[in-house]
XYZ file of C-alpha atoms in Angstrom:
581
model
C 107.246 -26.624 -13.176
C 110.632 -26.503 -11.406
C 111.625 -23.723 -9.087
C 115.226 -23.218 -7.873
C 114.801 -21.174 -4.764
C 117.307 -18.507 -3.792
C 118.562 -18.554 -7.368
C 117.284 -15.870 -9.625
C 116.389 -16.691 -13.172
C 118.703 -14.455 -15.098
C 121.405 -14.578 -17.685
C 125.085 -15.348 -17.121
C 126.138 -11.662 -17.027
C 123.795 -10.835 -14.170
C 125.063 -13.900 -12.392
C 128.598 -12.553 -12.410
C 127.530 -9.289 -10.967
C 125.764 -10.941 -8.087
C 128.979 -12.685 -6.942
C 127.179 -15.968 -6.917
C 129.461 -18.773 -8.046
C 126.596 -21.164 -8.947
C 123.193 -20.695 -10.506
C 120.706 -22.800 -12.370
C 117.944 -22.502 -14.951
C 114.944 -24.815 -14.939
C 113.672 -26.046 -18.254
C 110.244 -27.223 -19.296
C 111.558 -30.771 -19.647
C 112.001 -31.141 -15.896
C 115.784 -30.583 -15.839
C 117.913 -27.880 -14.262
C 121.123 -26.774 -15.981
C 123.813 -25.595 -13.589
C 126.037 -22.629 -14.401
C 129.363 -21.992 -12.565
C 131.596 -18.928 -12.284
C 134.844 -19.158 -14.280
C 136.774 -19.112 -11.013
C 135.264 -22.392 -10.019
C 137.490 -25.387 -10.555
C 135.148 -28.201 -11.426
C 137.678 -30.890 -10.673
C 138.129 -29.852 -7.061
C 134.527 -28.714 -6.463
C 131.706 -30.928 -5.114
C 127.948 -30.782 -5.925
C 125.560 -33.258 -4.328
C 121.851 -33.452 -5.300
C 119.443 -35.530 -3.255
C 122.373 -37.461 -1.695
C 124.138 -38.176 -4.995
C 127.265 -36.540 -6.349
C 126.928 -34.736 -9.656
C 129.549 -35.211 -12.366
C 130.945 -31.737 -13.165
C 133.332 -32.731 -15.926
C 130.865 -32.078 -18.753
C 130.635 -28.688 -20.319
C 126.893 -28.583 -19.592
C 125.811 -29.982 -16.265
C 122.160 -31.054 -15.917
C 120.258 -32.310 -12.911
C 117.314 -34.547 -13.734
C 114.542 -33.697 -11.297
C 112.202 -36.681 -10.874
C 111.052 -36.395 -7.296
C 107.934 -34.324 -6.766
C 108.262 -31.808 -4.014
C 111.310 -30.270 -2.334
C 114.852 -31.615 -2.755
C 118.249 -30.202 -1.661
C 121.276 -29.266 -3.719
C 124.526 -29.104 -1.602
C 127.698 -27.638 -3.090
C 131.333 -26.893 -2.151
C 133.043 -24.709 -4.764
C 136.849 -24.270 -4.944
C 139.264 -22.492 -7.251
C 142.235 -24.052 -9.035
C 144.453 -23.482 -6.017
C 142.161 -25.466 -3.812
C 140.792 -22.507 -1.903
C 137.113 -22.509 -1.032
C 135.052 -20.018 -3.000
C 131.529 -20.758 -1.747
C 129.653 -23.529 0.007
C 126.016 -23.925 0.859
C 122.787 -25.500 -0.309
C 119.886 -24.723 -2.590
C 116.225 -25.837 -2.297
C 114.727 -27.240 -5.466
C 110.939 -27.558 -5.799
C 109.389 -29.819 -8.415
C 105.658 -28.858 -8.665
C 103.754 -30.423 -11.528
C 100.308 -30.109 -9.892
C 98.059 -27.302 -11.069
C 96.222 -25.315 -8.403
C 92.553 -26.356 -7.853
C 89.749 -23.846 -7.453
C 86.343 -24.869 -6.074
C 83.255 -22.621 -6.045
C 80.498 -23.222 -3.492
C 77.300 -21.543 -2.493
C 75.116 -22.724 0.381
C 77.111 -25.936 0.612
C 76.459 -26.644 -3.058
C 79.312 -27.047 -5.491
C 79.247 -24.917 -8.625
C 80.649 -26.385 -11.812
C 80.404 -24.107 -14.810
C 77.140 -22.245 -14.310
C 75.741 -20.489 -11.276
C 71.923 -20.248 -11.547
C 70.833 -17.257 -9.549
C 67.457 -15.784 -8.628
C 68.632 -12.573 -6.971
C 72.015 -12.454 -5.226
C 74.374 -14.915 -3.659
C 77.742 -15.144 -1.978
C 80.199 -17.392 -3.782
C 82.678 -19.128 -1.517
C 86.016 -19.738 -3.283
C 88.391 -22.460 -2.089
C 91.916 -22.748 -3.585
C 93.779 -25.974 -3.045
C 97.480 -24.989 -3.431
C 100.246 -24.909 -0.809
C 102.712 -22.907 -2.864
C 100.377 -20.128 -3.842
C 101.930 -17.072 -5.393
C 99.073 -14.890 -6.666
C 95.281 -14.733 -7.125
C 93.395 -12.549 -9.588
C 89.609 -12.143 -9.326
C 87.509 -10.722 -12.193
C 83.757 -10.072 -11.970
C 82.364 -9.346 -15.422
C 86.003 -8.810 -16.586
C 86.567 -6.179 -13.903
C 89.336 -7.081 -11.464
C 88.398 -7.028 -7.807
C 90.392 -6.738 -4.624
C 89.431 -9.634 -2.416
C 90.951 -9.985 0.999
C 88.863 -13.058 1.616
C 87.805 -15.654 -0.896
C 84.091 -14.774 -0.803
C 82.586 -12.915 -3.737
C 79.090 -11.382 -3.707
C 77.344 -11.734 -7.063
C 73.880 -10.795 -8.291
C 71.633 -11.889 -11.135
C 72.817 -8.804 -13.042
C 76.349 -10.196 -13.296
C 77.425 -12.389 -16.149
C 80.592 -14.206 -15.059
C 83.091 -14.741 -12.247
C 86.726 -15.522 -13.243
C 89.677 -16.380 -10.986
C 93.337 -16.787 -12.069
C 95.587 -18.610 -9.628
C 99.433 -18.931 -9.961
C 101.819 -20.884 -7.710
C 105.540 -20.297 -7.177
C 106.356 -22.963 -9.757
C 104.477 -20.853 -12.308
C 101.615 -23.324 -12.534
C 98.700 -21.181 -13.561
C 94.974 -22.039 -13.469
C 92.135 -19.935 -14.750
C 88.587 -20.886 -13.686
C 85.405 -19.156 -14.804
C 81.719 -19.691 -13.985
C 78.857 -18.204 -15.923
C 76.019 -16.584 -13.988
C 72.576 -17.673 -15.210
C 69.784 -15.404 -13.962
C 66.704 -17.512 -13.201
C 63.717 -15.688 -14.654
C 60.374 -17.277 -13.867
C 57.715 -16.811 -16.506
C 55.044 -14.413 -15.282
C 51.668 -16.139 -15.204
C 48.537 -14.122 -15.839
C 46.659 -16.340 -13.374
C 46.951 -14.362 -10.137
C 43.700 -15.165 -8.337
C 41.204 -17.986 -7.838
C 39.265 -18.907 -10.974
C 36.107 -21.013 -10.685
C 34.990 -22.948 -13.739
C 32.603 -25.644 -14.885
C 34.634 -26.332 -18.041
C 36.819 -29.448 -17.950
C 39.810 -27.615 -19.411
C 41.264 -24.103 -19.521
C 44.180 -22.195 -21.082
C 46.826 -20.847 -18.719
C 48.419 -17.734 -20.211
C 51.874 -16.234 -19.540
C 53.091 -12.725 -20.261
C 55.655 -13.888 -22.815
C 57.241 -16.973 -24.282
C 59.176 -18.948 -21.671
C 62.805 -19.004 -22.881
C 64.202 -21.120 -20.064
C 63.589 -24.792 -19.381
C 60.678 -24.841 -16.943
C 58.143 -27.502 -16.054
C 54.701 -26.655 -14.742
C 53.640 -29.062 -11.995
C 49.870 -29.405 -11.545
C 48.384 -30.341 -8.149
C 44.773 -31.233 -7.414
C 43.717 -30.657 -3.815
C 47.380 -30.549 -2.835
C 48.275 -33.901 -4.447
C 50.630 -34.011 -7.443
C 48.677 -34.742 -10.628
C 50.813 -34.211 -13.747
C 53.433 -31.888 -15.340
C 53.590 -29.782 -18.501
C 56.616 -28.485 -20.430
C 56.667 -24.664 -20.609
C 59.824 -24.132 -22.632
C 59.236 -21.960 -25.728
C 55.537 -21.595 -24.860
C 53.396 -18.749 -23.624
C 50.325 -20.857 -22.763
C 49.423 -24.417 -21.809
C 46.155 -26.358 -21.714
C 45.121 -27.383 -18.198
C 43.011 -30.531 -18.102
C 40.438 -30.746 -15.305
C 39.582 -34.417 -15.194
C 38.271 -34.441 -11.638
C 36.659 -32.031 -9.223
C 38.913 -30.073 -6.948
C 41.229 -27.116 -6.500
C 44.136 -26.982 -8.955
C 47.358 -25.276 -7.859
C 50.564 -24.853 -9.862
C 54.319 -24.767 -9.322
C 57.135 -23.755 -11.675
C 60.305 -25.875 -11.527
C 63.508 -25.447 -13.547
C 64.242 -28.654 -15.455
C 68.068 -28.366 -15.206
C 68.157 -26.852 -11.731
C 65.176 -28.334 -9.869
C 66.124 -26.520 -6.679
C 64.565 -23.441 -8.213
C 60.822 -23.623 -7.676
C 58.068 -21.065 -7.491
C 54.385 -21.456 -6.738
C 51.951 -19.617 -8.957
C 49.791 -17.241 -6.991
C 46.494 -18.107 -8.684
C 44.506 -21.343 -8.709
C 41.637 -22.970 -10.589
C 38.675 -24.644 -8.913
C 36.668 -27.014 -11.096
C 33.365 -28.713 -10.377
C 30.867 -30.573 -12.540
C 28.442 -31.131 -9.650
C 25.129 -29.507 -10.504
C 23.415 -27.625 -7.692
C 19.898 -28.559 -6.618
C 17.012 -26.259 -5.775
C 13.416 -27.267 -5.029
C 10.487 -25.089 -4.009
C 8.372 -26.755 -1.336
C 5.012 -25.136 -0.550
C 2.882 -26.148 2.400
C 0.103 -26.564 -0.168
C -0.465 -25.876 -3.842
C -4.198 -25.367 -3.425
C -5.520 -23.737 -0.288
C -7.871 -21.107 1.106
C -5.350 -20.027 3.738
C -1.866 -18.518 3.729
C 0.742 -20.803 2.149
C 4.332 -21.133 3.343
C 6.986 -21.642 0.660
C 10.601 -22.609 1.274
C 13.450 -23.281 -1.129
C 15.427 -26.425 -0.356
C 18.765 -26.063 -2.090
C 22.141 -27.735 -2.209
C 24.562 -25.192 -3.661
C 28.055 -25.610 -2.258
C 29.382 -22.171 -3.229
C 26.501 -19.841 -3.985
C 27.210 -16.798 -6.101
C 23.673 -15.510 -6.554
C 20.284 -16.837 -5.543
C 16.788 -15.471 -5.047
C 13.070 -16.262 -5.068
C 10.581 -14.280 -7.144
C 6.871 -14.177 -6.334
C 4.666 -12.998 -9.218
C 1.070 -11.992 -8.574
C -0.796 -10.480 -11.505
C 2.449 -9.318 -13.124
C 3.854 -7.688 -9.976
C 7.084 -9.345 -8.835
C 8.548 -9.374 -5.338
C 12.053 -10.697 -4.763
C 13.195 -12.552 -1.651
C 16.435 -14.076 -0.443
C 16.990 -17.733 -1.267
C 17.048 -18.837 2.370
C 13.988 -16.784 3.315
C 10.681 -18.373 4.308
C 7.920 -16.846 2.192
C 4.302 -16.484 3.244
C 1.809 -16.196 0.393
C -1.224 -14.405 1.840
C -4.810 -15.387 1.174
C -6.876 -12.417 -0.060
C -10.436 -12.166 1.202
C -13.051 -13.080 -1.393
C -10.441 -13.554 -4.127
C -9.138 -16.521 -6.023
C -5.469 -15.778 -6.855
C -2.631 -17.765 -8.402
C 0.932 -17.069 -7.297
C 3.827 -17.920 -9.606
C 6.861 -18.666 -7.434
C 10.221 -19.133 -9.131
C 13.645 -19.756 -7.598
C 17.050 -19.245 -9.217
C 20.564 -20.081 -8.049
C 23.995 -19.869 -9.610
C 27.196 -21.168 -8.032
C 30.648 -19.675 -8.461
C 31.499 -22.319 -11.059
C 28.773 -21.051 -13.397
C 26.216 -23.815 -12.910
C 22.644 -22.513 -12.982
C 19.530 -24.133 -11.576
C 15.929 -23.006 -11.212
C 12.520 -24.207 -10.133
C 8.998 -22.873 -10.539
C 5.643 -23.678 -8.973
C 2.121 -22.276 -9.064
C 0.130 -21.890 -5.861
C -3.607 -21.219 -5.963
C -5.145 -19.610 -2.898
C -8.889 -19.515 -3.255
C -10.528 -17.430 -0.563
C -13.586 -16.746 -2.721
C -16.760 -18.465 -1.591
C -18.962 -20.084 -4.239
C -21.928 -18.089 -5.440
C -25.375 -19.615 -5.419
C -28.846 -18.528 -6.511
C -32.343 -19.783 -5.802
C -34.822 -19.849 -8.639
C -38.542 -20.243 -8.001
C -40.572 -21.228 -11.015
C -37.565 -20.250 -13.178
C -37.492 -16.802 -11.602
C -34.563 -15.664 -9.498
C -35.464 -15.099 -5.859
C -34.236 -11.739 -4.652
C -36.392 -10.427 -1.830
C -38.996 -11.793 0.483
C -41.715 -13.328 -1.683
C -45.305 -14.425 -1.285
C -46.308 -17.847 -2.490
C -49.822 -19.025 -3.248
C -49.098 -22.648 -4.014
C -46.242 -25.068 -3.853
C -43.476 -23.598 -5.982
C -40.860 -25.311 -8.098
C -37.464 -24.544 -6.568
C -34.096 -24.825 -8.296
C -30.711 -24.145 -6.701
C -27.769 -23.114 -8.866
C -24.149 -22.384 -7.955
C -21.178 -21.334 -10.048
C -18.523 -23.783 -8.841
C -18.496 -27.253 -10.337
C -16.783 -28.688 -7.270
C -19.173 -27.065 -4.794
C -21.955 -28.699 -2.842
C -24.964 -27.267 -1.011
C -26.805 -28.023 2.205
C -30.335 -26.647 2.630
C -32.245 -26.065 5.881
C -35.926 -25.228 6.226
C -37.427 -23.203 9.033
C -41.208 -22.893 9.426
C -42.047 -19.893 11.563
C -38.428 -20.000 12.863
C -38.740 -23.672 13.772
C -36.222 -25.979 12.174
C -37.928 -28.655 10.086
C -35.905 -31.823 9.618
C -37.683 -32.913 6.424
C -37.761 -32.199 2.726
C -39.384 -29.191 1.141
C -42.552 -31.026 0.026
C -43.335 -32.209 3.530
C -42.610 -28.802 5.004
C -44.861 -27.102 2.499
C -47.677 -29.587 3.159
C -47.699 -28.318 6.749
C -47.943 -24.670 5.881
C -51.105 -22.671 6.493
C -51.951 -19.134 5.569
C -49.447 -16.441 6.653
C -46.840 -19.034 7.617
C -43.290 -17.921 6.992
C -40.931 -20.362 5.361
C -37.229 -19.526 5.667
C -34.779 -21.397 3.442
C -31.127 -21.253 4.481
C -28.488 -22.477 2.013
C -24.895 -23.385 2.921
C -22.689 -23.684 -0.173
C -19.177 -25.043 0.285
C -16.436 -25.713 -2.203
C -13.670 -28.290 -1.764
C -11.581 -25.720 0.120
C -14.449 -25.201 2.615
C -15.120 -21.674 1.459
C -18.674 -21.073 2.690
C -21.515 -18.974 1.368
C -24.622 -18.678 3.510
C -27.870 -17.269 2.133
C -31.369 -16.915 3.518
C -34.640 -16.674 1.637
C -38.115 -16.003 3.110
C -41.477 -16.943 1.703
C -44.929 -16.050 3.093
C -47.761 -18.433 2.356
C -50.790 -16.351 1.323
C -53.200 -18.379 -0.851
C -55.940 -16.443 -2.662
C -58.408 -19.315 -2.361
C -58.632 -22.884 -1.267
C -55.813 -24.878 -2.657
C -55.302 -28.533 -2.509
C -52.348 -30.109 -0.809
C -51.750 -33.638 -2.030
C -49.757 -36.223 -0.103
C -48.836 -39.550 -1.635
C -47.139 -42.508 -0.008
C -46.720 -46.230 -0.538
C -46.263 -49.207 1.783
C -45.093 -52.766 1.015
C -46.974 -55.465 2.889
C -45.674 -58.880 3.812
C -48.380 -60.486 1.662
C -46.626 -59.421 -1.473
C -48.899 -56.414 -1.798
C -48.094 -52.720 -2.245
C -50.620 -50.273 -0.719
C -50.599 -46.747 -2.140
C -52.196 -43.888 -0.195
C -53.280 -40.556 -1.647
C -54.586 -37.883 0.724
C -55.835 -34.422 -0.273
C -56.090 -31.554 2.213
C -57.575 -28.091 1.731
C -57.357 -24.884 3.764
C -60.766 -23.340 4.472
C -61.640 -19.728 5.222
C -60.944 -20.277 8.914
C -57.380 -21.111 8.015
C -57.915 -24.755 8.946
C -56.522 -27.778 7.159
C -59.331 -30.167 6.233
C -58.830 -33.676 4.777
C -60.767 -33.653 1.592
C -59.915 -37.029 0.034
C -58.242 -40.233 1.214
C -57.576 -43.003 -1.327
C -56.084 -46.443 -0.766
C -54.956 -48.690 -3.615
C -53.665 -52.244 -3.134
C -51.522 -53.806 -5.832
C -50.153 -57.332 -6.007
C -46.418 -57.671 -6.622
C -44.473 -60.767 -7.472
C -41.929 -62.180 -5.112
C -38.318 -61.920 -6.080
C -36.851 -65.174 -7.244
C -34.159 -66.954 -5.282
C -32.388 -69.544 -7.390
C -30.896 -72.783 -6.054
C -28.508 -74.944 -8.024
C -27.285 -78.223 -6.554
C -24.335 -80.285 -7.733
C -23.802 -83.348 -5.568
C -23.145 -81.960 -2.085
C -22.693 -78.314 -3.137
C -25.502 -75.753 -3.353
C -25.280 -72.471 -5.217
C -27.725 -69.685 -4.292
C -28.166 -66.453 -6.243
C -30.784 -63.780 -6.849
C -31.276 -60.842 -9.140
C -32.467 -58.876 -6.095
C -30.136 -57.691 -3.397
C -29.643 -60.437 -0.806
C -29.668 -59.034 2.705
C -28.360 -62.161 4.426
C -27.970 -65.933 4.096
C -28.126 -68.140 7.192
C -26.814 -71.728 7.027
C -27.894 -73.679 10.089
C -28.436 -70.330 11.794
C -24.990 -68.917 10.946
C -24.515 -65.982 8.567
C -22.246 -66.670 5.569
C -20.390 -64.269 3.300
C -22.154 -63.056 0.149
C -20.123 -62.698 -3.049
C -20.766 -61.456 -6.580
C -20.786 -63.653 -9.665
C -19.715 -62.614 -13.149
C -23.218 -61.274 -13.844
C -23.140 -59.031 -10.811
C -25.713 -61.065 -8.878
C -25.417 -61.780 -5.186
C -23.966 -65.267 -4.930
C -23.326 -67.883 -2.202
C -21.898 -71.421 -2.522
C -22.446 -73.923 0.340
C -20.959 -77.359 0.964
C -23.401 -79.819 2.589
C -21.564 -81.531 5.430
C -24.486 -82.622 7.585
C -27.412 -84.891 6.837
C -29.788 -81.930 7.032
C -28.876 -78.325 6.276
C -31.216 -75.408 7.001
C -30.794 -72.446 4.652
C -32.536 -69.088 5.145
C -32.251 -66.364 2.489
C -33.701 -62.835 2.791
C -33.733 -60.225 0.068
C -33.277 -56.604 0.961
C -35.523 -54.479 -1.203
C -38.778 -56.417 -1.136
C -38.204 -58.179 2.137
C -38.765 -61.678 0.770
C -37.835 -64.493 3.138
C -37.312 -68.030 1.890
C -36.403 -71.042 3.987
C -35.269 -74.381 2.700
C -34.177 -77.624 4.274
C -31.884 -79.782 2.154
C -30.895 -83.345 2.838
C -27.477 -84.623 2.009
C -27.233 -87.143 -0.808
C -27.408 -90.790 0.434
C -24.414 -93.049 0.101
C -24.786 -95.524 -2.767
C -24.876 -99.238 -1.522
C -23.465 -101.988 -3.709
C -25.258 -105.335 -4.388
C -22.911 -107.315 -2.142
C -23.575 -104.872 0.719
C -27.357 -105.321 0.213
C -26.988 -109.126 0.404
C -24.963 -108.878 3.617
C -27.558 -106.580 5.209
C -30.364 -109.013 4.170
C -28.517 -111.986 5.735
C -27.972 -110.060 9.002
C -31.696 -109.332 9.234
C -32.573 -113.018 8.612
C -30.231 -114.309 11.304
C -31.510 -111.782 13.790
C -35.001 -113.073 13.237
């Protein structure tokens, strides 16, 4: 655009009224046409533009403006008589450059769209030296702006500025305001899960271009596209805490962290009940060893005869032994972590505080009270526990008798008191002690028979049979004494010799084997017989074998096999003897 300063753009009539003798009109082609008052004599007048004289002889006088910026038009106007009418100069501005408008916010240049979360101040910069006017419209409503800063909010839709310079160059610039609306996620707290995937829900379909960034334990993992979706599938491929961030795809400076998070774990918890014993006759201590990283609920139940008692998971439990009772406790433990994993354990503990029960039967009759006996009875002890064992003590007139019942009874005389004390223990050392008393009161003389046997060294067995009776004076009298001698065969000790090796074995138990006075180890052969194998290293070997049961002793002396002499050696020995003679 061309501007002729100090010259108003008007028609020729107005020009006459202003008493100006020269005026000009700028055209869109970049030329200025000069108009002169009729009093001006063109032949005697002078017009100089940019140092060059303008030819005024043509009916229409044009100045071709080619130089950008300000140029000067100098004129001296005269009438036909040569008198000066007007002289001076005009400033001509050639401005073909449109004004430039730049929008900024927080040192960031805005092109066509201003994404906005809440509110912002838009800084407007206009690059134009010959500024004439500025018009500011916010949502098509004109604003008065003393400074070029405009406050906008996410409720606004557009900001438009019209800028005009003195050369009538006009620029209109508009930016659209895009409110950034983050999709509202329904995940607003910590969610614990054992599933390897989950659906993340949003309140509505996401209309703007957002990405969902997924982080695991604070490290970026992957991204999902949320545009036109109201839910996405979150993949939990490893244990950890998953957090999320929304980011605008076109304007990544807009980010927002989602308040909630997801914690995933596929690690199963461990719980083990450890009793001090599973079978006892004393109190049992039970503890629960557990490895549950984030415990939600956990307890221990103790069930005794249908009555349950609950304890804390970290509590030490004492299962009491009940006197004279055999009870079985069912102890169960349960734990659940915040991820939903469940684990349990169960044990049974038997506490047997009940002593075994025993009974004494005499001649197939149960012994209850103090009883009289007339002759040697047949005693039988019975107890109810299969794993129990009994120890019996005999006291004759309160004197402990370290012998069996038969021998004790053989010493009894009339009115003697025999006390039998039984100690019955089970494997848990529960003890029952009972005492029984018997009074010896024979009605008449009774015989007491004693039998014994003795093995003699002469391979004979001597059997003795003695019979005693108790007379009216309460005296024990030997009535009969028999002695019977019986021959018995010696046990056989077998020798087997192979070259310089001797094998010794016997069907009887071998007590020891002495080889040259030294005891050797006894082994078992495939038949189960005692077995010894000896290598003969000396010329003479003394072997002594003794059996255990029948005390048989056998001694042998074995010579080593002679060395075989060849015929040539015999001839040499014969020649040596001849020459010696």
